[in-house]
Structures are given as C-alpha cells and as structure tokens.
PDB file of C-alpha atoms and ligand atoms in Angstrom:
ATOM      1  CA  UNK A   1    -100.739 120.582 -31.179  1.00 49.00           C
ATOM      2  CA  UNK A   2     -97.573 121.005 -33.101  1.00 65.00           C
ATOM      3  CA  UNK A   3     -97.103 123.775 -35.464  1.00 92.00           C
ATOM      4  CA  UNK A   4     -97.647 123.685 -39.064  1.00 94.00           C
ATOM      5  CA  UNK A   5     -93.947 123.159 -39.728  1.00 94.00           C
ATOM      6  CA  UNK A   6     -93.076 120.601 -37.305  1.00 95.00           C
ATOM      7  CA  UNK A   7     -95.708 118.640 -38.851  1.00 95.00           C
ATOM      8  CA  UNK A   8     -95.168 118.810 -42.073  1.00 96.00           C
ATOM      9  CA  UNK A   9     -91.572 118.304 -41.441  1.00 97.00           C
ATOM     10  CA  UNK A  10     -93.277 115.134 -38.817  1.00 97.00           C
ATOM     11  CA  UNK A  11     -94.955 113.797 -41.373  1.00 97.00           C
ATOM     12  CA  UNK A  12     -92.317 113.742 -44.256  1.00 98.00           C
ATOM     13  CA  UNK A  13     -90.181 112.169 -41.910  1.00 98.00           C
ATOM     14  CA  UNK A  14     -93.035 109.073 -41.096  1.00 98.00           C
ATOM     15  CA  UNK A  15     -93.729 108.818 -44.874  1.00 98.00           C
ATOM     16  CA  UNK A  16     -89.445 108.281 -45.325  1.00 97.00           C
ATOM     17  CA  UNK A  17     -88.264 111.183 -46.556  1.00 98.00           C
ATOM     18  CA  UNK A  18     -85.596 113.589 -44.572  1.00 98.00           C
ATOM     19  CA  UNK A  19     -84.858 116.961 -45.084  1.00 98.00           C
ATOM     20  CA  UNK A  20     -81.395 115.605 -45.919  1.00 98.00           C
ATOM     21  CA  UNK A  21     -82.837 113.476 -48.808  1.00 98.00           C
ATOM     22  CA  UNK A  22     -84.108 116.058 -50.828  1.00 98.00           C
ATOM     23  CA  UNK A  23     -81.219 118.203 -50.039  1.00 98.00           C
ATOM     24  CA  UNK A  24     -78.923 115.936 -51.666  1.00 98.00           C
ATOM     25  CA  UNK A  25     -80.871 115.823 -54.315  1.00 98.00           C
ATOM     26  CA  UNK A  26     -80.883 119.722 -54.594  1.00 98.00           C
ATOM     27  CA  UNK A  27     -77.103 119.474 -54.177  1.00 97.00           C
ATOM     28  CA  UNK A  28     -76.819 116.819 -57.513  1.00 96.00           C
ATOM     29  CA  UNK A  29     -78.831 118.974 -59.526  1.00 95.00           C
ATOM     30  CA  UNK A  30     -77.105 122.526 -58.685  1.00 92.00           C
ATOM     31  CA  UNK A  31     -73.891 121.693 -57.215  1.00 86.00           C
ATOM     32  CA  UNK A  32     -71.931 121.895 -60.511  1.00 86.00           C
ATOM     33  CA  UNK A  33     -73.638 125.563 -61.481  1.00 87.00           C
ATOM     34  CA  UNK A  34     -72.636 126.939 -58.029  1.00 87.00           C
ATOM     35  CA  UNK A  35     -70.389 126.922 -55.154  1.00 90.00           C
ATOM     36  CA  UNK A  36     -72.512 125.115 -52.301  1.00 93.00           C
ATOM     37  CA  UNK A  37     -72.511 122.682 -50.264  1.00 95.00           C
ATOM     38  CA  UNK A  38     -75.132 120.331 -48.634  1.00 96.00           C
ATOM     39  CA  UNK A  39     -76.008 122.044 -45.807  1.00 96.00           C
ATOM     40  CA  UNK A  40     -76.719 125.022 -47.870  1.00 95.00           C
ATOM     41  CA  UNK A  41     -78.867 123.318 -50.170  1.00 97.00           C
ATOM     42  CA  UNK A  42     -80.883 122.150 -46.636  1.00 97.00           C
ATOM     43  CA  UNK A  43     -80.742 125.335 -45.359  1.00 97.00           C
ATOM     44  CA  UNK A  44     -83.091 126.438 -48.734  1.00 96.00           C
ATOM     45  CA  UNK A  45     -85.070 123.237 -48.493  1.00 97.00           C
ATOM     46  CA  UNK A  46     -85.959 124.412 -45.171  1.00 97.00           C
ATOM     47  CA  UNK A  47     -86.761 127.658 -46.521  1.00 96.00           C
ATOM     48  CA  UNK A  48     -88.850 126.915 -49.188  1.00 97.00           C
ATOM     49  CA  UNK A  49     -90.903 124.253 -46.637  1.00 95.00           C
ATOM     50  CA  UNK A  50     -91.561 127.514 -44.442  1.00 94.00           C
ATOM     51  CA  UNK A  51     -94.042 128.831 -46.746  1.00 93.00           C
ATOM     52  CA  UNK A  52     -97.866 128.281 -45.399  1.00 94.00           C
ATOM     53  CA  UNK A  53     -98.864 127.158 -48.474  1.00 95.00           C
ATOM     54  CA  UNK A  54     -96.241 124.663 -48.942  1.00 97.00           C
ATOM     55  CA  UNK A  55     -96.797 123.410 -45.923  1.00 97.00           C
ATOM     56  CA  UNK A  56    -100.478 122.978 -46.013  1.00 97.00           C
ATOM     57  CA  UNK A  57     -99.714 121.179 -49.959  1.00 98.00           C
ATOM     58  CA  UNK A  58     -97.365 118.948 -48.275  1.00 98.00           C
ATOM     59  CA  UNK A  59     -99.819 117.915 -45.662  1.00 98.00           C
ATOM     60  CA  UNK A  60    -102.702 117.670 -48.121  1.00 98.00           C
ATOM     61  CA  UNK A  61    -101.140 115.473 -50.677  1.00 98.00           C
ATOM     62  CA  UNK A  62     -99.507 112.875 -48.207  1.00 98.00           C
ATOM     63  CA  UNK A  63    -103.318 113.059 -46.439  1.00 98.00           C
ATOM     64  CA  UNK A  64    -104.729 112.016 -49.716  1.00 98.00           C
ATOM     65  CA  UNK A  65    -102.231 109.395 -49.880  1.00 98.00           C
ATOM     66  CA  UNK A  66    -102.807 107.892 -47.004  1.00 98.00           C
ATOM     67  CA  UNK A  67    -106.420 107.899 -47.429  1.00 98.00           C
ATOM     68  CA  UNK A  68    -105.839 106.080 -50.362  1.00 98.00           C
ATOM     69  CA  UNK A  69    -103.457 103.352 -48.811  1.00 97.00           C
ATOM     70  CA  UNK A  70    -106.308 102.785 -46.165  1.00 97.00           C
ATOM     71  CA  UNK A  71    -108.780 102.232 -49.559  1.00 97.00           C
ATOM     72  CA  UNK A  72    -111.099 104.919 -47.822  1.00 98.00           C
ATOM     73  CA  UNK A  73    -112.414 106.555 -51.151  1.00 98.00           C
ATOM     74  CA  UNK A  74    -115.037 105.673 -53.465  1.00 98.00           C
ATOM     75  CA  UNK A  75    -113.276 102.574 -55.356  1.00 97.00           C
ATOM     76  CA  UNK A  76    -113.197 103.365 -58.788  1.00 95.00           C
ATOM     77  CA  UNK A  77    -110.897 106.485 -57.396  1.00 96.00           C
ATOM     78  CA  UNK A  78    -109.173 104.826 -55.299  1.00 97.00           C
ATOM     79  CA  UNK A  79    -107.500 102.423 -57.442  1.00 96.00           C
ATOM     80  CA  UNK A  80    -106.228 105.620 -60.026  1.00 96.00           C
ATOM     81  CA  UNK A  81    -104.354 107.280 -57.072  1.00 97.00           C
ATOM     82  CA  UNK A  82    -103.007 103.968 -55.443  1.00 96.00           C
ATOM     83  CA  UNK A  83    -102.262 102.546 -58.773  1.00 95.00           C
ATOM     84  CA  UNK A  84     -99.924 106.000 -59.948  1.00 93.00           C
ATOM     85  CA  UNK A  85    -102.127 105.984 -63.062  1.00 89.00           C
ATOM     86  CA  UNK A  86     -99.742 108.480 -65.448  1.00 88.00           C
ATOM     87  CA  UNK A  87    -102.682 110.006 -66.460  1.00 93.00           C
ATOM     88  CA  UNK A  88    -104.249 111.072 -63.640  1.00 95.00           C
ATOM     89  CA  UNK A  89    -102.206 114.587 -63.819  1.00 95.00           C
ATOM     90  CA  UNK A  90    -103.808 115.872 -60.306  1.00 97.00           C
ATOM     91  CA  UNK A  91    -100.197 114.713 -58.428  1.00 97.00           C
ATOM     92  CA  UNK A  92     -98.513 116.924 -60.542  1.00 97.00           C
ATOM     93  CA  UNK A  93    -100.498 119.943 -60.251  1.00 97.00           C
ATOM     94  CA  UNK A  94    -100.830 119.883 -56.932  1.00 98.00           C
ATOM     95  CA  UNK A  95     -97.011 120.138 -56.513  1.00 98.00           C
ATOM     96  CA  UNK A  96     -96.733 122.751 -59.261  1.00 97.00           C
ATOM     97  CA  UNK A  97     -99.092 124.927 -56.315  1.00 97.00           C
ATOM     98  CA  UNK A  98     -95.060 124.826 -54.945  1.00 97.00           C
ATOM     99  CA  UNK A  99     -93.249 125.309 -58.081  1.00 97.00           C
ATOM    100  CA  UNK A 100     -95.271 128.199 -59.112  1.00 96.00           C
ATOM    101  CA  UNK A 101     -93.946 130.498 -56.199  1.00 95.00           C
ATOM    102  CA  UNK A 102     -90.158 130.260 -57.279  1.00 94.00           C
ATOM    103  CA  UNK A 103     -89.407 130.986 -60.658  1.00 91.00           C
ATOM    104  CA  UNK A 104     -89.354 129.592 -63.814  1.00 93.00           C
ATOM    105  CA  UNK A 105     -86.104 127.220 -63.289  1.00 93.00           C
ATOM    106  CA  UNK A 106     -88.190 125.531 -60.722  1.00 97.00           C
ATOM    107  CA  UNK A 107     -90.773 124.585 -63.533  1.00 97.00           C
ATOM    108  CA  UNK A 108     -88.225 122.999 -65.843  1.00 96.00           C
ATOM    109  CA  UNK A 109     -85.858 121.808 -62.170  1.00 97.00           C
ATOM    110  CA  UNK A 110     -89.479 119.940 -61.673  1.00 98.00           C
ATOM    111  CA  UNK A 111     -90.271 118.467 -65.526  1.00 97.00           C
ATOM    112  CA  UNK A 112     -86.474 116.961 -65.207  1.00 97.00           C
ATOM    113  CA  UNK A 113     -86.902 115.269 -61.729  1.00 98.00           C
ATOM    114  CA  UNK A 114     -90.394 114.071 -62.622  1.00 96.00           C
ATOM    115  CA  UNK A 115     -88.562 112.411 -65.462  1.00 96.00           C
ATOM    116  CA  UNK A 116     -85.765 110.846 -63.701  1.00 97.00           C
ATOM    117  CA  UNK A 117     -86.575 110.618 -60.642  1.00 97.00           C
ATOM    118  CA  UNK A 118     -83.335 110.874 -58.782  1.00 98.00           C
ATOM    119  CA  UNK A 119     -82.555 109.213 -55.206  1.00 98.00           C
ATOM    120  CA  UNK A 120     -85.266 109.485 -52.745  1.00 98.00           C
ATOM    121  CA  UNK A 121     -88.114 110.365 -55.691  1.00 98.00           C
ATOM    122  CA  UNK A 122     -87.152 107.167 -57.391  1.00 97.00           C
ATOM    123  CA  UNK A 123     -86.996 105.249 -54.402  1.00 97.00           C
ATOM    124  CA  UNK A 124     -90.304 106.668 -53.444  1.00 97.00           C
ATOM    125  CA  UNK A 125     -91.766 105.975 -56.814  1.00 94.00           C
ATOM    126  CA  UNK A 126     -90.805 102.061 -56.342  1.00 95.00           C
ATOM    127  CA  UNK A 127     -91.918 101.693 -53.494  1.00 96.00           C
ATOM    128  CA  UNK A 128     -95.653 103.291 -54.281  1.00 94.00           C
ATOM    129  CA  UNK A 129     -95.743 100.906 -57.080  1.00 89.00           C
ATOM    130  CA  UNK A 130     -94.327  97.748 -55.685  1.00 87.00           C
ATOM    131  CA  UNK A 131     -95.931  97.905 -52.204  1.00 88.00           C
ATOM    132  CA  UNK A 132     -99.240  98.758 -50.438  1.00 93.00           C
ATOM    133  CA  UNK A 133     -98.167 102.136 -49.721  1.00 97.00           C
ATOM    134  CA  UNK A 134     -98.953 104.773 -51.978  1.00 98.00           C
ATOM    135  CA  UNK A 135     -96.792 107.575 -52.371  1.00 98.00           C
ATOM    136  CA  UNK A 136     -98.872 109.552 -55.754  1.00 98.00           C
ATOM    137  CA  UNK A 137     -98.390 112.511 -54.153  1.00 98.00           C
ATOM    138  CA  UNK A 138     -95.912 112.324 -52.314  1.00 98.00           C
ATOM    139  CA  UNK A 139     -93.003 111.862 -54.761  1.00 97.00           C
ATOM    140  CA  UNK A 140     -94.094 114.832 -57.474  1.00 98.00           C
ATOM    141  CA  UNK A 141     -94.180 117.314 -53.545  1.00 98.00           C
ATOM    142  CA  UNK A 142     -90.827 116.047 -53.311  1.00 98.00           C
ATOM    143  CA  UNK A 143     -89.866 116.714 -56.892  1.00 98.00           C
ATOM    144  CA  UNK A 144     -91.433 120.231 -56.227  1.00 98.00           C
ATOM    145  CA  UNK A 145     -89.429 121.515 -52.793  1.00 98.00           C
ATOM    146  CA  UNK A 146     -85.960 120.068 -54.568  1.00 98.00           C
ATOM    147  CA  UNK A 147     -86.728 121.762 -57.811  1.00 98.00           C
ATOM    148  CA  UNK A 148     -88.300 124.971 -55.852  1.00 98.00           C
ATOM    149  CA  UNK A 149     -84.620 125.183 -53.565  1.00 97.00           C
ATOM    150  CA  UNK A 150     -82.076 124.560 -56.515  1.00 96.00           C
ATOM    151  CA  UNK A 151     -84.125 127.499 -58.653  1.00 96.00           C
ATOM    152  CA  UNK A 152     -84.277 129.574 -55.492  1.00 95.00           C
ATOM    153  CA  UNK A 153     -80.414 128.921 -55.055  1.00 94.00           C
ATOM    154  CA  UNK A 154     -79.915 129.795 -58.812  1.00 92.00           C
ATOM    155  CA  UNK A 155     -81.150 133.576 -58.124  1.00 89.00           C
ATOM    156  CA  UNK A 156     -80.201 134.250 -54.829  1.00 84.00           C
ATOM    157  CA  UNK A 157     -76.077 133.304 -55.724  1.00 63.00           C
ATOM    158  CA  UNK A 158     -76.906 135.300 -59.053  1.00 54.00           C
ATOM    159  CA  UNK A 159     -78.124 138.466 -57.540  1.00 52.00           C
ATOM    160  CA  UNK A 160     -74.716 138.369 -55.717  1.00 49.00           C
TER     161      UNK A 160
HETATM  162 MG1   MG B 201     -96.874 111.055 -58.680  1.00 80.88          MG
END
C-alpha cells in the first residue's frame, strides 16, 4: 500500500488536478505581493499537502465524491452533493478543516477563490455541473491547499 501522501497526491492526480494546477493558482493570487516564482509556490503546496490531516480531508472529500458519482447514497442525498446544491455548506467546511491550520489570510485567500473560482477550481466547478462527475468537494479542497500555501507564503517571506 502506498503512503498517505502518494495517495492523496494519486488521487488528485486521477480526479484532474496537478500539483502544478493549484500552484499556479497560488502564484496568480500572491505573485504580485512577493518575490516568487512557481516552483516556490509548489514547493508550499507540497508542504501544506504533507499535513496528516490534510491528507486524510483530501482523501475523504474526493471519497464522498465519488460515492456520489456512483449514486451509492440514500437518494434524496445523493442528488444535493451531485447536484453542487449552494446550500448544502458541508463542502465548504470540510475544506475550512485545511484553512483553519494556516492563518487568517488563508480564510479570506479561501472566501475569494470560492468566489471566483480561478483556473483549475473553475474548470473543476464546470465540469461537476455539466457532467456526471461530481467534483462538490473536490473544488472548495482545492480552493483550501491554494489559499492555505499563498497565506503560508505571506508569513514565512514576512518573518524574513
Ligand atoms: Mg463545492
């Protein structure tokens, strides 16, 4: 069995989302503050990703969507989470379980990709709605580790 990591980062990867994709994002968003380039930006996103409990939220909420794209819960469920009803709220906090362990420019990093849902999040958001996949979770986790990196960039080039 692989570890955690590796299949988490496995998993992403099947679902069609690189470590590169939400670096770029990461780069968009804190690029102009700071002096950094991409592979910087990756080299956080693979930091944040090394925490156990990002790792196991980034397995759970892709689980749950895949559970959903098979139609495997009870029905009346099933269609809120593969549907992306906006008020179903649980996609969100389950990312914020991310967010909450970097700081308090990941929580408003988060609220602004949420809201507009730059390159692979939007992409990922179209897709859940216009396919059968189902990507609820999936795109507010991503939202979380990009928000999560640029904060953690933020303090780390300000304690300098
Ligand atoms: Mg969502």
């Amino acid at each position: 069995m692989k570890n955690v990591k590796e299949a988490a980062i496995t998993k992403l990867e099947e679902r069609g989302v690189t470590i590169n994709d939400i670096a770029t994002i990461v780069y968009n968003i804190q690029g102009s503050y700071q002096n950094i380039t991409v592979d910087d930006c990756k080299e956080m996103v693979l930091s944040i990703i090394s925490k156990r409990e990002t790792l196991y939220t980034i397995l759970t909420g892709i689980a749950i969507d895949e559970i959903a794209e098979k139609g495997l819960f009870d029905p009346e469920i099933n269609k809120i989470i593969t549907d992306d009803n906006s008020l179903y709220g649980l996609d969100e906090i389950l990312a914020l379980s991310i967010v909450n362990m970097n700081g308090s420019i990941a929580l408003t990093n988060f609220g602004y990709l949420d809201k507009t849902k730059p390159g692979i999040i939007g992409q990922l958001d179209k897709e859940g709605k216009s396919s059968t996949k189902c990507h609820t979770f999936l795109d507010d986790i991503i939202c979380a580790i990009a928000a999560s990196a640029a904060s953690r960039i933020a303090h780390q080039v300000i304690k300098k």
